[in-house]
Coordinates of C-alpha atoms in Angstrom, one line a residue:
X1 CA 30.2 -39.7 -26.8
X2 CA 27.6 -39.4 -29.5
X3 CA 24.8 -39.1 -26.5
X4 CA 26.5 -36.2 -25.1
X5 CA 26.9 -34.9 -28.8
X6 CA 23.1 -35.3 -29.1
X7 CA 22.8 -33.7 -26.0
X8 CA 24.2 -30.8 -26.9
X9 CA 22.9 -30.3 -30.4
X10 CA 19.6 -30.8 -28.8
X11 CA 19.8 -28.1 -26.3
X12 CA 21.1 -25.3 -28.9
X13 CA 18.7 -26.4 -31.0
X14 CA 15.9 -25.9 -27.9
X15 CA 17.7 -22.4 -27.3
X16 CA 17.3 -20.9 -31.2
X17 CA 13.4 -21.9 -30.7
X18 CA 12.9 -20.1 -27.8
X19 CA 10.7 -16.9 -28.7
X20 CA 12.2 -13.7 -29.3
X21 CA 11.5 -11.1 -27.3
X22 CA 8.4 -9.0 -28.4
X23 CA 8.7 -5.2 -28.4
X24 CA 5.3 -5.1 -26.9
X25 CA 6.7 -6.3 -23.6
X26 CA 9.5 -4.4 -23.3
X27 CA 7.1 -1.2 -24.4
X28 CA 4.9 -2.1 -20.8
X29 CA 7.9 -3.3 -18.8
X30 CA 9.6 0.1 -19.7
X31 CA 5.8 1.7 -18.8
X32 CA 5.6 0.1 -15.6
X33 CA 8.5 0.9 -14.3
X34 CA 8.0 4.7 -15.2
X35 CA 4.8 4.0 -13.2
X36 CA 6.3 3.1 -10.5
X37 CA 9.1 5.6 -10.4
X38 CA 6.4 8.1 -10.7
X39 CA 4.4 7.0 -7.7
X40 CA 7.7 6.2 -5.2
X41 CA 9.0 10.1 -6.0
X42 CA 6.7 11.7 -3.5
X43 CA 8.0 9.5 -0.4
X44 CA 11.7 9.8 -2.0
X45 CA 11.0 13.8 -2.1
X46 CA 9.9 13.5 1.8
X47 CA 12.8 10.9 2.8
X48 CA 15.3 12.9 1.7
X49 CA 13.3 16.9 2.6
X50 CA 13.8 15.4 6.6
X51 CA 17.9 15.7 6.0
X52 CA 17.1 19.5 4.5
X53 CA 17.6 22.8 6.7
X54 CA 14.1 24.5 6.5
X55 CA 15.4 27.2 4.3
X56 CA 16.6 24.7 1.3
X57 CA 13.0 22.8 1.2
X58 CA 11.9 26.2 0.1
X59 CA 14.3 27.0 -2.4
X60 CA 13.9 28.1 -5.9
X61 CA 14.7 26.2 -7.7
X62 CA 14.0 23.4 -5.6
X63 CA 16.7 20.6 -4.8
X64 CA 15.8 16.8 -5.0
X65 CA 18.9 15.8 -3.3
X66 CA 19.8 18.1 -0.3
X67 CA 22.9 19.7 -0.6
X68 CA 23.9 20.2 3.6
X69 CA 22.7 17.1 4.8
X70 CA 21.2 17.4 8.7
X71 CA 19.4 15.6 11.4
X72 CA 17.9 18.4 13.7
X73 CA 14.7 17.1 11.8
X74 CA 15.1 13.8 13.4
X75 CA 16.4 15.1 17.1
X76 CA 13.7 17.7 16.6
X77 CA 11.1 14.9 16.1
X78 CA 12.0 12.5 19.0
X79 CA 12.6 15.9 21.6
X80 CA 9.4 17.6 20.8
X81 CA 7.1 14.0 20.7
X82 CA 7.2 11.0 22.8
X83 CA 7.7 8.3 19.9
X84 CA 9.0 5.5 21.9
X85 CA 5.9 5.8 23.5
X86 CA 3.9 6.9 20.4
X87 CA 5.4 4.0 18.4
X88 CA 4.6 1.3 21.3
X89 CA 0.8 2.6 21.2
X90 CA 0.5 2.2 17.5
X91 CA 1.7 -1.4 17.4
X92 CA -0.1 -2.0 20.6
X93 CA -3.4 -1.1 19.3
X94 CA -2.6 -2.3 15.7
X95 CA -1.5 -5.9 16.6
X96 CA -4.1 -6.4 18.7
X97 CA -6.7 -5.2 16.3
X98 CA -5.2 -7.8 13.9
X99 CA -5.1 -10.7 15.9
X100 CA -8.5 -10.1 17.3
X101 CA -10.2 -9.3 14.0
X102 CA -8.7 -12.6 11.9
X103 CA -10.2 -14.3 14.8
X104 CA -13.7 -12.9 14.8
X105 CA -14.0 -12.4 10.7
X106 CA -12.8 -15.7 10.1
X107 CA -15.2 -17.7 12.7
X108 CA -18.2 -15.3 11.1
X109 CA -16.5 -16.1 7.1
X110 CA -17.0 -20.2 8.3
X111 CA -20.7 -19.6 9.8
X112 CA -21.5 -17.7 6.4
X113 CA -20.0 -20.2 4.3
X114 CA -20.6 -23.3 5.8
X115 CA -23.9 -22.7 8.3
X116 CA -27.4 -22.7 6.5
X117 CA -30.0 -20.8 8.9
X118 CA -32.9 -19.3 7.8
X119 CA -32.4 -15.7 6.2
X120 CA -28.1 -16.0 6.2
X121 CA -27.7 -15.0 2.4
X122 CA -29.8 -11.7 3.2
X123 CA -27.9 -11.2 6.7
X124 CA -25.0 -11.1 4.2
X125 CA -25.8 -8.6 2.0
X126 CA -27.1 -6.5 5.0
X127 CA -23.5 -7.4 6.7
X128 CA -22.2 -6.2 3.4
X129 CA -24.1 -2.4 3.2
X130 CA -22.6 -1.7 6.3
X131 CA -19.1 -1.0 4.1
X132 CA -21.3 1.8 2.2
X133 CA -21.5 3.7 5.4
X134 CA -18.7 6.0 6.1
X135 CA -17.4 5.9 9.7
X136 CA -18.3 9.7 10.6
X137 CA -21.9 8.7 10.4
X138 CA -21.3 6.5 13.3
X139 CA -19.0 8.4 15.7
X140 CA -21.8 10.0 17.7
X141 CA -23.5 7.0 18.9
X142 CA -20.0 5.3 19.1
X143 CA -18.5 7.9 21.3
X144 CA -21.6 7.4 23.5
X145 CA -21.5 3.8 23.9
X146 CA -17.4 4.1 24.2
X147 CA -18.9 6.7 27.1
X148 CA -21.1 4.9 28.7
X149 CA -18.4 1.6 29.2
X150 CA -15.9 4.1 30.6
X151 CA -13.2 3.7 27.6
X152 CA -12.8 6.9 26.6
X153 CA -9.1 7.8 26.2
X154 CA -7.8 4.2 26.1
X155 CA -6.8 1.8 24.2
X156 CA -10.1 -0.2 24.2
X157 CA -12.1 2.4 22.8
X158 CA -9.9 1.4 19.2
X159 CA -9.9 -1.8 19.8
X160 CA -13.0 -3.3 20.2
X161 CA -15.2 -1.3 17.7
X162 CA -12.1 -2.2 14.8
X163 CA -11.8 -6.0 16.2
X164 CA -15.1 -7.2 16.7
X165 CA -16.8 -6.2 13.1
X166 CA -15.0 -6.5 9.9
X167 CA -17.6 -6.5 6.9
X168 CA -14.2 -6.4 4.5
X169 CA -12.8 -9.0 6.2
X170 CA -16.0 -11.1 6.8
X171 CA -16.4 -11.1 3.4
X172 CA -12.3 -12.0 1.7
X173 CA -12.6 -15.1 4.2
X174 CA -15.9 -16.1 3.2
X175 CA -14.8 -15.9 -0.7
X176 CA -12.1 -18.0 0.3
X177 CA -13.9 -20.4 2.4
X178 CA -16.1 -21.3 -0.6
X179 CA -13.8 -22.3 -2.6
X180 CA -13.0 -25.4 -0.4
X181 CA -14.2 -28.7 -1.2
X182 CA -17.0 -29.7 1.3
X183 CA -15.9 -33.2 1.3
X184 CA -12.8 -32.8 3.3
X185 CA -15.4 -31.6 6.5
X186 CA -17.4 -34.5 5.7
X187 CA -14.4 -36.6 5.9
X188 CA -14.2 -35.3 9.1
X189 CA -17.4 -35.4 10.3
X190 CA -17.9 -38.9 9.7
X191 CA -15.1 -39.8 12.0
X192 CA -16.6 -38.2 14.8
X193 CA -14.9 -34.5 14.2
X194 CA -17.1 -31.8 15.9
X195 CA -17.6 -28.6 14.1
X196 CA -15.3 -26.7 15.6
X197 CA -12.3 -29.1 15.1
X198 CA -12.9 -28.7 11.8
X199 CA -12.7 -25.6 11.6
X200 CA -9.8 -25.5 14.0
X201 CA -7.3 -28.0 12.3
X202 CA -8.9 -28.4 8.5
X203 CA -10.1 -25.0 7.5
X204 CA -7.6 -22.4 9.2
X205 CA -4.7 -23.9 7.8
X206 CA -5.8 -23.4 4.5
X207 CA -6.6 -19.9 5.2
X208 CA -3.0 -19.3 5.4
X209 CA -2.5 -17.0 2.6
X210 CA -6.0 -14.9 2.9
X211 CA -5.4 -14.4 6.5
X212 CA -1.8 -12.9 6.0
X213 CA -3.2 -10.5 3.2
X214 CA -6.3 -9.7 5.5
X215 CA -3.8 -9.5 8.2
X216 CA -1.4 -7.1 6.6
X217 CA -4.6 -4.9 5.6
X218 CA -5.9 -4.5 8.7
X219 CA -2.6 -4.0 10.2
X220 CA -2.3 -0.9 8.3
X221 CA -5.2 0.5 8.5
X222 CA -4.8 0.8 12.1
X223 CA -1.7 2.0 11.6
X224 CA -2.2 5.0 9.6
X225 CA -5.7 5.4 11.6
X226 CA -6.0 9.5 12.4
X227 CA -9.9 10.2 13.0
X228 CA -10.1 7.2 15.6
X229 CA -7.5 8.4 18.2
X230 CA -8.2 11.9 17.1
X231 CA -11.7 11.4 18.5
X232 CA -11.3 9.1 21.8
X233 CA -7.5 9.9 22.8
X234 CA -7.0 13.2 25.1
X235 CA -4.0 12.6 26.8
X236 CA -1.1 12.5 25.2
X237 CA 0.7 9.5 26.9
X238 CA -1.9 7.2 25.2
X239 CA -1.8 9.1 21.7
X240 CA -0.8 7.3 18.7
X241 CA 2.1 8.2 15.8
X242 CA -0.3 10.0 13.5
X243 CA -1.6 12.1 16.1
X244 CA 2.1 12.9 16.9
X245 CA 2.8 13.8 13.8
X246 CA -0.2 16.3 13.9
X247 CA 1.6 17.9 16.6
X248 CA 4.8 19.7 14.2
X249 CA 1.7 21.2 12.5
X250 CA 0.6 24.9 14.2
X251 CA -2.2 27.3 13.3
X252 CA -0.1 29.6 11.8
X253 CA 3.0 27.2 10.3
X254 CA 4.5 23.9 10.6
X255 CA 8.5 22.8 11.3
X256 CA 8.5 21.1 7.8
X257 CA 11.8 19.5 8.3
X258 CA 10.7 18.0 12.1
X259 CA 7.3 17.4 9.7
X260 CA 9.2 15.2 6.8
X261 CA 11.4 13.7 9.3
X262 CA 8.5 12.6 11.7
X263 CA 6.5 11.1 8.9
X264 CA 9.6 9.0 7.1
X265 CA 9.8 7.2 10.7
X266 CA 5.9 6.7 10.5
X267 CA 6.1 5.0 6.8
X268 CA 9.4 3.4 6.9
X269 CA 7.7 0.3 9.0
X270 CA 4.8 0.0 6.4
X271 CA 6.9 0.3 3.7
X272 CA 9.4 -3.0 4.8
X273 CA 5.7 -4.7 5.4
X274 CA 5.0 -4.2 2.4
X275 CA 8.0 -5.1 0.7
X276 CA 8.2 -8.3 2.3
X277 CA 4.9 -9.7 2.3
X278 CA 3.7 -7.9 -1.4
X279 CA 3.4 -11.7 -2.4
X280 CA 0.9 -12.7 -0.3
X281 CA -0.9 -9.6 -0.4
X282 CA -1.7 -10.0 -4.4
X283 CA -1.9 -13.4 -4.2
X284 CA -4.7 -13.6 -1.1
X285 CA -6.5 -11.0 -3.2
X286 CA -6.8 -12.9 -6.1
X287 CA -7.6 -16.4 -5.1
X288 CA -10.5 -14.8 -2.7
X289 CA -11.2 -13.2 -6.1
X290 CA -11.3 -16.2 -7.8
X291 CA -14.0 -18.0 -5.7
X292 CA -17.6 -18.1 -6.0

């Protein structure tokens, strides 16, 4: 009885030492939060616009929540666009991207990390510029060489430029890859491992959480990708969601409710991504942060 006394005098005691809590962090809790209130109205404002007859988005004073809820923006939307089909190219293209370009950046990280050849560390960097160079200052000989294979107006023609080179990628995996002790490859090595076993059952696991931020990155990327398909799709059964989208807007106007409506489908997928896998995106960026 006197242990359970002590017990319990103990743990009010460890309760009234506990630190109080410091109107500093309530100050940036309270910030943060408006922060982030601030940054999610603009999607809120287009979520609920697509449930808005045309006339009310227009209205002065303007409305945040719509007072005659409709969905002609959303029947509008799926009549006037192919999105079954639009939303099947988009993953299509943006999966495959993905898997293809973990492969390739993660095999080129491990050859960077791990490989010593003569000139790598200035390869690198050279790898590394190519991220200054915006993409429109490579479309022309792209769009030739895309010519030339015959993939214009396919799938391919996204693909394989986004899949096969990755400097960004190249280079999170390659932070990561550092970071990990060379003695468990020599381990390895010494009982008869080839290089690419190691690679294949010691260092990939470990990638786990790099590759699911790098993979969630690239994943939208090629999601929300306009210029690509803008530039190498013509037909409109291969066309992609943004470049449906593009379609509610005309020379002269745009069906702003078909417009909001069309766009909420678009973001809503990205948005559950991200909500489910924010973890592993912060973390993956810092620990590839974190290594020299």
């Amino acid at each position: 009885m006197s242990t359970l006394t002590r017990n319990i005098a103990r743990s009010q005691e460890t309760r009234t030492r506990r630190r109080p809590v410091r109107p500093g962090k309530i100050i940036l809790h309270v910030a943060l939060a408006a922060c982030a209130a601030l940054m999610a109205l603009p999607f809120l404002w287009m979520m609920f616009s697509s449930f808005k007859p045309l006339d009310e988005i227009f209205r002065q004073p303007p409305t945040f929540l719509p007072e005659a809820w409709t969905t002609g923006g959303y029947e509008t939307a799926f009549a006037g666009a192919d999105f079954v089909r639009g939303f099947w190219n988009s993953t299509y293209i943006a999966v495959t991207v993905t898997v293809v370009s973990l492969l390739t950046s993660t095999m080129a990280a491990y050859a960077f990390a791990r490989i010593d050849f003569r000139g790598s560390k200035h390869l690198f960097m050279v790898f590394l510029a190519t991220m200054m160079i915006p993409a429109q200052l490579t479309i022309i000989p792209l769009y030739i060489i895309m010519g030339w294979l015959g993939w214009i107006d396919t799938p391919l023609s996204l693909i394989m430029p986004a899949s096969l080179f990755s400097a960004f990628g190249v280079f999170l995996m390659r932070q990561y890859i550092k970071g990990i002790p060379r003695e468990l490859e020599e381990a390895a090595e010494l009982d008869g491992a080839s290089r690419f076993r190691v690679f294949t059952t010691m260092i990939l696991p470990l990638l786990r959480t790099p590759l699911t931020a790098l993979g969630i990155f690239t994943f939208l990327g090629q999601w929300n990708n306009f210029f690509g398909p803008l530039i190498f799709l013509n037909s409109d059964a291969n066309f992609t969601l943004p470049l449906l989208v593009n379609q509610f807007k005309g020379q002269y106007g745009a069906d702003w409710t078909s417009l909001m409506s069309a766009t909420t489908l678009v973001a809503a997928p990205l948005l559950i991504i991200f909500a489910v896998a924010q973890r592993q995106i912060v973390d993956g960026i810092a620990l590839s942060g974190s290594k020299s």
